[in-house]
PDB file of C-alpha atoms in Angstrom:
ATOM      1  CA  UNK C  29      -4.985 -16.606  -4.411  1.00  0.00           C
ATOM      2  CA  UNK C  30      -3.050 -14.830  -1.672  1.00  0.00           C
ATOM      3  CA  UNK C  31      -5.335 -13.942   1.702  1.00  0.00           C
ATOM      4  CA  UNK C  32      -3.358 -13.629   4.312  1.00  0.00           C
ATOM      5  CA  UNK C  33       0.652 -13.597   4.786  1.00  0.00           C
ATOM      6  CA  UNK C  34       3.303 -13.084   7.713  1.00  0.00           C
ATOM      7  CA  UNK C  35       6.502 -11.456   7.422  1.00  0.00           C
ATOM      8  CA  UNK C  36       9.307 -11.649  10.160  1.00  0.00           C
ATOM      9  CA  UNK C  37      12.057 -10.314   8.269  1.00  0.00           C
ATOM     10  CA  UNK C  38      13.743  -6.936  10.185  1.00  0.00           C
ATOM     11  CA  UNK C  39      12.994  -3.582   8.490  1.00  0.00           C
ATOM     12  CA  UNK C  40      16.881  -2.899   8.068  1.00  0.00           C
ATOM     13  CA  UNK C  41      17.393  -6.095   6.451  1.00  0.00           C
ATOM     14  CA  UNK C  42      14.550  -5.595   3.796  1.00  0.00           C
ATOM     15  CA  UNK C  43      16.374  -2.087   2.991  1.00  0.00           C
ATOM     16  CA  UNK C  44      19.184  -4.010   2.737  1.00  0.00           C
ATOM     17  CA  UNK C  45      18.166  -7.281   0.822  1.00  0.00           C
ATOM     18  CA  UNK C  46      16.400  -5.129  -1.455  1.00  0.00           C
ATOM     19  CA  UNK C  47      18.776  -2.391  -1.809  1.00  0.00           C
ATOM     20  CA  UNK C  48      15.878   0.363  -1.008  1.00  0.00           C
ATOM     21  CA  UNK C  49      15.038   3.572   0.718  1.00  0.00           C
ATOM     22  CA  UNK C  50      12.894   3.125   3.834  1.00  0.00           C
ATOM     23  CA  UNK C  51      10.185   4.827   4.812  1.00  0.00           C
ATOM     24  CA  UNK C  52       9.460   6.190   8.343  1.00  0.00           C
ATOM     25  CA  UNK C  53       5.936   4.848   8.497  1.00  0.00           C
ATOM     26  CA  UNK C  54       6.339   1.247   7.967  1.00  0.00           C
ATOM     27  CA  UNK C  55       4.174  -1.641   9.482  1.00  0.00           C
ATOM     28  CA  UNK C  56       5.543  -3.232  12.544  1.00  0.00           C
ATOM     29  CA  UNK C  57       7.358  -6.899  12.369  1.00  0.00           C
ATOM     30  CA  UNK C  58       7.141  -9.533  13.194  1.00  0.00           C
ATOM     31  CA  UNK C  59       3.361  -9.635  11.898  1.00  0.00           C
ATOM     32  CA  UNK C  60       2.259 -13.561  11.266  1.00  0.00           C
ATOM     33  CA  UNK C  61      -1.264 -12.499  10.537  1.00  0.00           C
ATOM     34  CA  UNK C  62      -1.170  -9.937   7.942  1.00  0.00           C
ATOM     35  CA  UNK C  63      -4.662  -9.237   7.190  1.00  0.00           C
ATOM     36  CA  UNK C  64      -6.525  -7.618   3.670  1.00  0.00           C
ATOM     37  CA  UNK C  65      -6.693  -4.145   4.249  1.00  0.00           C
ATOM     38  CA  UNK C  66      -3.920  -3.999   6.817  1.00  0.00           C
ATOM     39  CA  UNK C  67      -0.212  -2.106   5.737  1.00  0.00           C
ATOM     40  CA  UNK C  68       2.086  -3.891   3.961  1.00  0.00           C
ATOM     41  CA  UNK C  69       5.746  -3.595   2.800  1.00  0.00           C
ATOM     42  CA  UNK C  70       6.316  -3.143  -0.951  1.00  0.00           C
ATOM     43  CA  UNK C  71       9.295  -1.621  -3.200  1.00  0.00           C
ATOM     44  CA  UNK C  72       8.801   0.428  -5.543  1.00  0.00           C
ATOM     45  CA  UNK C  73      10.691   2.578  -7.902  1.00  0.00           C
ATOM     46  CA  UNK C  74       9.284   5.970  -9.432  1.00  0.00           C
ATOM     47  CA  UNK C  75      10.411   6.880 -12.663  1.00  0.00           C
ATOM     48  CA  UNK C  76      13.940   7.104 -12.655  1.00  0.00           C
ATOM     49  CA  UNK C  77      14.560   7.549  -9.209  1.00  0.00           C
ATOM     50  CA  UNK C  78      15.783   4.729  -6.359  1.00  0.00           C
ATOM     51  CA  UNK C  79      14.343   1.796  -4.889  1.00  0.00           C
ATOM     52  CA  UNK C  80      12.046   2.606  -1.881  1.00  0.00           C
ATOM     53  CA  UNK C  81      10.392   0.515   0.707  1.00  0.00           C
ATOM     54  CA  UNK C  82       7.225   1.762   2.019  1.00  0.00           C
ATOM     55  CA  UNK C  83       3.398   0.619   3.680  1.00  0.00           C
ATOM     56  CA  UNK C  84       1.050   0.784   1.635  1.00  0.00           C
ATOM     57  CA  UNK C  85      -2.981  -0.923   2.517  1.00  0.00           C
ATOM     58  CA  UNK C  86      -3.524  -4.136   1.220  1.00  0.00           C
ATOM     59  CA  UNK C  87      -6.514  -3.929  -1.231  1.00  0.00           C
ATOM     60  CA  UNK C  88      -6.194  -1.742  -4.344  1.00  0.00           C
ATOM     61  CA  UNK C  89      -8.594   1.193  -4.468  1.00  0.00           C
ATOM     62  CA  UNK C  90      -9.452   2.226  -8.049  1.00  0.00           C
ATOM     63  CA  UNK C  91      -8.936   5.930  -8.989  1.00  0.00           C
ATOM     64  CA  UNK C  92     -12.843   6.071  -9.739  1.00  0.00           C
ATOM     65  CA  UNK C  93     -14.167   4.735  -6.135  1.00  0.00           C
ATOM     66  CA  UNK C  94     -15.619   7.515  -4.395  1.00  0.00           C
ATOM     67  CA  UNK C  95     -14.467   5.910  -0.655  1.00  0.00           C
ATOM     68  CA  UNK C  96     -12.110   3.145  -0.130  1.00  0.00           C
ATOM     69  CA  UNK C  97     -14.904   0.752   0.340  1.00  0.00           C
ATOM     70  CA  UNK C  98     -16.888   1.611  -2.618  1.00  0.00           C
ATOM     71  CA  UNK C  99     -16.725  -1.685  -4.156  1.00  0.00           C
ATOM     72  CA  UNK C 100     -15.302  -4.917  -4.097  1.00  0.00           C
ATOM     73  CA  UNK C 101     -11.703  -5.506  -2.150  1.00  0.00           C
ATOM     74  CA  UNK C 102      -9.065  -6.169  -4.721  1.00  0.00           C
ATOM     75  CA  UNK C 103      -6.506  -7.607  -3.152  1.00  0.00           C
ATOM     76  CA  UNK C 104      -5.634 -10.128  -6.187  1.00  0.00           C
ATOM     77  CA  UNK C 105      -5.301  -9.303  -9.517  1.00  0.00           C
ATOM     78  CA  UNK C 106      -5.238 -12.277 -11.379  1.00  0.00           C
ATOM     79  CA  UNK C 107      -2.364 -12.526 -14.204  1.00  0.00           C
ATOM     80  CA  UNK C 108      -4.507 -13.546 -16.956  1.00  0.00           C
ATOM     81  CA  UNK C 109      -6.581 -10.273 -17.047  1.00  0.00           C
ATOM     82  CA  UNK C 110      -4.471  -8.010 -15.070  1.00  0.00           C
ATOM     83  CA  UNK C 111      -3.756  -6.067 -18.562  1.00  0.00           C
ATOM     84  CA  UNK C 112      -7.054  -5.661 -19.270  1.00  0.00           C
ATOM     85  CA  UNK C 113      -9.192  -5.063 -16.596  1.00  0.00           C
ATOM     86  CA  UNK C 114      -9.835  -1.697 -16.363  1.00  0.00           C
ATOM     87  CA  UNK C 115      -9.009  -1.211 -12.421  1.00  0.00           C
ATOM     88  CA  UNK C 116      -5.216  -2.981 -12.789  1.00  0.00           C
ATOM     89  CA  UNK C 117      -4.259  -2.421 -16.854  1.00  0.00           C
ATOM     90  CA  UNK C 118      -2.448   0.898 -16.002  1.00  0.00           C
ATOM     91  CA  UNK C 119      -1.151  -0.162 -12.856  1.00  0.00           C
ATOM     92  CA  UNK C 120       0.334  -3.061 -14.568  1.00  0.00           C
ATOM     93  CA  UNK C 121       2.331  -1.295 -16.788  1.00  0.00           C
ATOM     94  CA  UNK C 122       3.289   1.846 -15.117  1.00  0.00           C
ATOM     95  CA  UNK C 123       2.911   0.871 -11.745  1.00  0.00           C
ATOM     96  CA  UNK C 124       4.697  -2.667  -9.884  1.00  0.00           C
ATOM     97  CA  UNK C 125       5.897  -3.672  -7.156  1.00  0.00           C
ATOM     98  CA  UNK C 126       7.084  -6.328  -4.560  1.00  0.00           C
ATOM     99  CA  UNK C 127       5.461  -7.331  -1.617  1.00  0.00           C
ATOM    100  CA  UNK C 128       7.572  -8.708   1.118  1.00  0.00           C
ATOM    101  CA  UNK C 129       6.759 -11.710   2.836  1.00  0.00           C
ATOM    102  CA  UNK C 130       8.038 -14.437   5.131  1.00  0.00           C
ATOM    103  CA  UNK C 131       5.225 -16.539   3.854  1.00  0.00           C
ATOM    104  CA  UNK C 132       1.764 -17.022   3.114  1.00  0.00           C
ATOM    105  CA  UNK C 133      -1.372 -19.105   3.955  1.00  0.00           C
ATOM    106  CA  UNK C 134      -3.617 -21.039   2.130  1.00  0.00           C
ATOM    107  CA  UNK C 135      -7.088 -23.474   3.522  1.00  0.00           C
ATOM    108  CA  UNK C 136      -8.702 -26.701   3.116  1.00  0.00           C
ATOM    109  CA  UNK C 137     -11.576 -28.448   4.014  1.00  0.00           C
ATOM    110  CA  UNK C 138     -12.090 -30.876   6.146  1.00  0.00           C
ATOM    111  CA  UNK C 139     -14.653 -33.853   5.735  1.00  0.00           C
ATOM    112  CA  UNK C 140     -16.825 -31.853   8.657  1.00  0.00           C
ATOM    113  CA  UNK C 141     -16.387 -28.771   6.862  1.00  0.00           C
ATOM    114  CA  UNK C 142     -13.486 -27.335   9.156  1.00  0.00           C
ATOM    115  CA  UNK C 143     -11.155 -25.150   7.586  1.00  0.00           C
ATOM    116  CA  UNK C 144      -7.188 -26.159   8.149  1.00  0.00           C
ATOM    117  CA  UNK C 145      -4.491 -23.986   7.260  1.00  0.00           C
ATOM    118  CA  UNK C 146      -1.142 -24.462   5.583  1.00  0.00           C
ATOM    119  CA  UNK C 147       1.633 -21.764   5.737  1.00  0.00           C
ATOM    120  CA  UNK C 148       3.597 -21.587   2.690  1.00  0.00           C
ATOM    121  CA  UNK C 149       7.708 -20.073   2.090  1.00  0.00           C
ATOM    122  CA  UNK C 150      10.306 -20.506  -0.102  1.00  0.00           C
ATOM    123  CA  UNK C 151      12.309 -23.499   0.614  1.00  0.00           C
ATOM    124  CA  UNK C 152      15.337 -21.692   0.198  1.00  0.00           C
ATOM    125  CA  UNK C 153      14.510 -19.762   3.686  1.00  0.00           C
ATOM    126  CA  UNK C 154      14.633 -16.605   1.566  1.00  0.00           C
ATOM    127  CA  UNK C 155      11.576 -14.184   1.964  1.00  0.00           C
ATOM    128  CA  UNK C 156       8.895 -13.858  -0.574  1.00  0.00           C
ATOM    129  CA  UNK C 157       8.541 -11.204  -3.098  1.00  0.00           C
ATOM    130  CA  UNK C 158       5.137 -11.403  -4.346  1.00  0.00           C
ATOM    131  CA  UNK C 159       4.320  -9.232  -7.817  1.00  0.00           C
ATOM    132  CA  UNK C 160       2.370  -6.742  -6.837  1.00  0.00           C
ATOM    133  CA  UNK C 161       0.255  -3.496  -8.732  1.00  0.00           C
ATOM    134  CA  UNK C 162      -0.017  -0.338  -6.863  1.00  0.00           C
ATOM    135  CA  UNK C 163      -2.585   2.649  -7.223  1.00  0.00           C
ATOM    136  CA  UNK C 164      -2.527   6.022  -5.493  1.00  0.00           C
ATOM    137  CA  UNK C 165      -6.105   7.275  -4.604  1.00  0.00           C
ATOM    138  CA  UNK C 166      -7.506  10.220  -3.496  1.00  0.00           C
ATOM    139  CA  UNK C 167     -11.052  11.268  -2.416  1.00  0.00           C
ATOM    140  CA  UNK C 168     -13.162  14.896  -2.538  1.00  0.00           C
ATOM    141  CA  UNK C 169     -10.734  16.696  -0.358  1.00  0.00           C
ATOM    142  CA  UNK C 170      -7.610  14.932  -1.576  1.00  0.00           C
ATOM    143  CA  UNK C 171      -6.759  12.411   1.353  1.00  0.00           C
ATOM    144  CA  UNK C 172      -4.151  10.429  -0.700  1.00  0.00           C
ATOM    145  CA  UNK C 173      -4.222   6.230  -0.140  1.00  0.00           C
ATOM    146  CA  UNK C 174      -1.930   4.273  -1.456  1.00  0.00           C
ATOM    147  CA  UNK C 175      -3.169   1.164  -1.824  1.00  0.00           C
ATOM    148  CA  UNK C 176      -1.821  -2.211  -3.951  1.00  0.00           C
ATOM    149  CA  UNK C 177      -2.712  -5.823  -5.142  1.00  0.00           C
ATOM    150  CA  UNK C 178      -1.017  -8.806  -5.299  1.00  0.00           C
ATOM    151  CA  UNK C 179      -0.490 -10.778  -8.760  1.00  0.00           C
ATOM    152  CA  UNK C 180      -1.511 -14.409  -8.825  1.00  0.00           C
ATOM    153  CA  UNK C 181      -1.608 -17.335 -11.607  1.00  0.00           C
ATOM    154  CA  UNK C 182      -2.802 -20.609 -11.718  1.00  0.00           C
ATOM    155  CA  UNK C 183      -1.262 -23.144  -9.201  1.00  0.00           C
ATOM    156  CA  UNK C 184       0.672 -25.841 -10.400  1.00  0.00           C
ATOM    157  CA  UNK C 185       1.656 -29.399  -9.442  1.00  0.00           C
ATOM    158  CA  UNK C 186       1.148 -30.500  -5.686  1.00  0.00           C
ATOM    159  CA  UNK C 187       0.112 -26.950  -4.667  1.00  0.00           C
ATOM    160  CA  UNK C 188      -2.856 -27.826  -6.520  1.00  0.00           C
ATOM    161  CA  UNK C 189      -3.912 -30.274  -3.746  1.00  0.00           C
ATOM    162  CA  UNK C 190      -4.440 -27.217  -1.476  1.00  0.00           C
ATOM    163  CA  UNK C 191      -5.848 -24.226  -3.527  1.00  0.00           C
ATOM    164  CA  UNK C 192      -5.535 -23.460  -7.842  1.00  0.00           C
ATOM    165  CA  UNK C 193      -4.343 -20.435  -7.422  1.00  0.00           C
ATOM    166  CA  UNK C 194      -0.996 -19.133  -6.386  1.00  0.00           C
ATOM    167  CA  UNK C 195       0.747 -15.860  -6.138  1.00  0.00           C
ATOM    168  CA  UNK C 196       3.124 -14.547  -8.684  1.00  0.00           C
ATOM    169  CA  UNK C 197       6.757 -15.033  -6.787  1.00  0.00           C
ATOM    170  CA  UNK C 198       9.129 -12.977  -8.612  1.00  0.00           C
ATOM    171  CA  UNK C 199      12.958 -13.956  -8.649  1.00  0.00           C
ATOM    172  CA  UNK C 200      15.354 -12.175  -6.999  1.00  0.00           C
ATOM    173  CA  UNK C 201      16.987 -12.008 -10.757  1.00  0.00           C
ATOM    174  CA  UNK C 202      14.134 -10.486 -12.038  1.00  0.00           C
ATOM    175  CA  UNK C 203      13.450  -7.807  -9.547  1.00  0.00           C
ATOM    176  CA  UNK C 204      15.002  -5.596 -11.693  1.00  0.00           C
ATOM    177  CA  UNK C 205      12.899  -6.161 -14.434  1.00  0.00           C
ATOM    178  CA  UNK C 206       9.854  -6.163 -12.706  1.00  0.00           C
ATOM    179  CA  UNK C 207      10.339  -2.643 -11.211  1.00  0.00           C
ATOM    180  CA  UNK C 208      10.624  -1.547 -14.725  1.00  0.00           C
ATOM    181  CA  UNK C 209      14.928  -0.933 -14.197  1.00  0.00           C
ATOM    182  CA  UNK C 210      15.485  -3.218 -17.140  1.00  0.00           C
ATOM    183  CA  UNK C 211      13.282  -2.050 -19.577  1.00  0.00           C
ATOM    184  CA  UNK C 212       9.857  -3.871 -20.642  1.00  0.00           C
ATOM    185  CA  UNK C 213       9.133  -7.514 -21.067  1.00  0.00           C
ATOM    186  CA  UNK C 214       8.049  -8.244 -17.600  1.00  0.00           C
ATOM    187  CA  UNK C 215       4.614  -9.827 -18.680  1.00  0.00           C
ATOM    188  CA  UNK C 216       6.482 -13.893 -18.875  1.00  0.00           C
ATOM    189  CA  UNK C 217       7.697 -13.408 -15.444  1.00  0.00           C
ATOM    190  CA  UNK C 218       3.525 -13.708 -14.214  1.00  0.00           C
ATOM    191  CA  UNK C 219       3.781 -17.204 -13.975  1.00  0.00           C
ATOM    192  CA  UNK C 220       3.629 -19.851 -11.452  1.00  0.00           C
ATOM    193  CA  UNK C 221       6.900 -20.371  -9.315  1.00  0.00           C
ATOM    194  CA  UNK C 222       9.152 -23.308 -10.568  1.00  0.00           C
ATOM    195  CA  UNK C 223       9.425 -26.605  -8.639  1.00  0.00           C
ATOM    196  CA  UNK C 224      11.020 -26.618  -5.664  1.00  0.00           C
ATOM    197  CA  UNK C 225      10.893 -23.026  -4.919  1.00  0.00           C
ATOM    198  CA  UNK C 226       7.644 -23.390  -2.520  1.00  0.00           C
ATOM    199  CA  UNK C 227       7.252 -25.778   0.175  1.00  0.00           C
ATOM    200  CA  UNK C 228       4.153 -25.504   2.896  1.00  0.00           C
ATOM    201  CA  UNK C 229       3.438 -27.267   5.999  1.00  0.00           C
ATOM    202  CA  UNK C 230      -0.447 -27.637   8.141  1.00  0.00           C
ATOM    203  CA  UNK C 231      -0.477 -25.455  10.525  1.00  0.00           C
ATOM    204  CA  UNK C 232      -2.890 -25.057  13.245  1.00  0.00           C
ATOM    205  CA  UNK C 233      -6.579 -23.164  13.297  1.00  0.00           C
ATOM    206  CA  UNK C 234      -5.814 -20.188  15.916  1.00  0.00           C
ATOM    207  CA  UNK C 235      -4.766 -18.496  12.211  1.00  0.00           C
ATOM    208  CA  UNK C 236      -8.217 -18.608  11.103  1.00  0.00           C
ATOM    209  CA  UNK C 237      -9.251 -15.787  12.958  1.00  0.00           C
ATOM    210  CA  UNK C 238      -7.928 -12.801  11.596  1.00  0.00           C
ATOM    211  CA  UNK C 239      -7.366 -11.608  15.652  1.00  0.00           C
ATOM    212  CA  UNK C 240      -4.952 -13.903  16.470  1.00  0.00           C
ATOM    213  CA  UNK C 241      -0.969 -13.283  16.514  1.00  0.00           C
ATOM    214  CA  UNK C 242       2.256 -14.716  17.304  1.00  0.00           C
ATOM    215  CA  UNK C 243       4.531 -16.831  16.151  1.00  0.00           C
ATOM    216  CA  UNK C 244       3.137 -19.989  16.964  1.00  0.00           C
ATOM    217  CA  UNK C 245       0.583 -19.399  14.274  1.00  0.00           C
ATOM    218  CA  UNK C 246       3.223 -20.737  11.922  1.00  0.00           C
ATOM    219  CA  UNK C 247       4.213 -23.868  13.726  1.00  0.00           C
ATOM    220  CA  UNK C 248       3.907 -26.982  11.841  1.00  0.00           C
ATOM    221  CA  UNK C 249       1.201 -29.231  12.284  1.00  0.00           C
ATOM    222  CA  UNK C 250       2.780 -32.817  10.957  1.00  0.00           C
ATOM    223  CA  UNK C 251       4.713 -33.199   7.906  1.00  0.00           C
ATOM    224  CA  UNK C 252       6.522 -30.948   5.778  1.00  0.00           C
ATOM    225  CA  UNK C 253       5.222 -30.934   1.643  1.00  0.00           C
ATOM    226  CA  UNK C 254       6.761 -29.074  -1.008  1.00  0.00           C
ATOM    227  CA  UNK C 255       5.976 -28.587  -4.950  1.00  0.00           C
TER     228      UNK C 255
END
């Protein structure tokens, strides 16, 4: 799964990178403890129009939800169902996008039952861009939210030794085809990333509370793994 993230990448430079309109409300970076339900940065493209970059919350609201919290918070949508669970099936094919990040962070457990994170990014040094749904939602007196999940799969390999699931990294050759620009056929690219593209590092338990900031939340804690 995908439950918390940081991203210290300048807002210019994701315009840039991702060749996309900005928005004026974006989220604030550097943010190394980006929370469910918090704003995140995602591209999109409506219909035929350009690439933008905008916040939207973390946690996709379903059309039918009478408040935001209404039910359960979706922030995953996992790949094998996405197309047919009712809350993500139109999203999924009218609807994608890419969430920015600089990485992500996954737990285990300890022997006492301690939880230890590990922060996970490309070992390329390029930032994530994590396939992602998004839903626009409105309530009685049409407050619009937009609001989005992230796409996960099944982990593979080593990354297995930390958590089985993994979120859907999407190629910066397939961006395109994600965003719907190059037609259909995006359903293969909801897979798990190929070897070598991840690599994650122990990091130390301040991150566990969803309170805490800073860069040093992403300092390593020992040795260096990758898949």
């Amino acid at each position: 799964m995908c439950g918390r993230m940081a991203l210290s990448l300048p807002q210019d430079a994701m315009a840039q990178l991702f060749n996309a309109r900005p928005a004026n409300d974006l989220p604030p970076v550097p943010d190394f403890n980006i929370c469910p339900t918090d704003n995140v940065h995602i591209v999109t493209r409506a219909d035929d129009g350009p690439r933008s970059l905008s916040a939207m919350r973390w946690g996709l609201v379903p059309q039918w939800y009478k408040k935001p919290d209404d039910g359960p918070l979706l922030i995953n949508a996992r790949a094998e169902t996405v197309a047919d669970k009712p809350a993500f099936r139109d999203a999924v094919r009218l609807r994608r996008g890419l969430v920015i990040a600089s990485g992500f962070y996954e737990w285990t457990k300890d022997a006492d039952g301690g939880r230890d994170p590990w922060y996970f990014t490309r070992t390329d040094g390029h930032p994530l861009a994590f396939a992602a749904i998004w839903q626009e939602w409105a309530d009685v007196d049409q407050s619009r939210l937009r609001s989005c999940a992230i796409v996960t799969t099944a982990a593979k390999g080593s990354m297995t030794d930390i958590h089985h699931r993994a979120p859907v990294v999407i190629d910066p050759s397939d961006w395109a085809l994600w965003l719907g620009e190059k037609g259909k056929g995006a359903a293969p690219l909801m897979r798990a990333a190929a070897d070598g593209v991840l690599g994650w590092h122990r990091v130390g338990r301040a991150v566990n509370s969803n309170r805490a900031s800073g860069p040093a939340l992403i300092a390593p804690l020992g040795d260096a793994h990758a898949e």
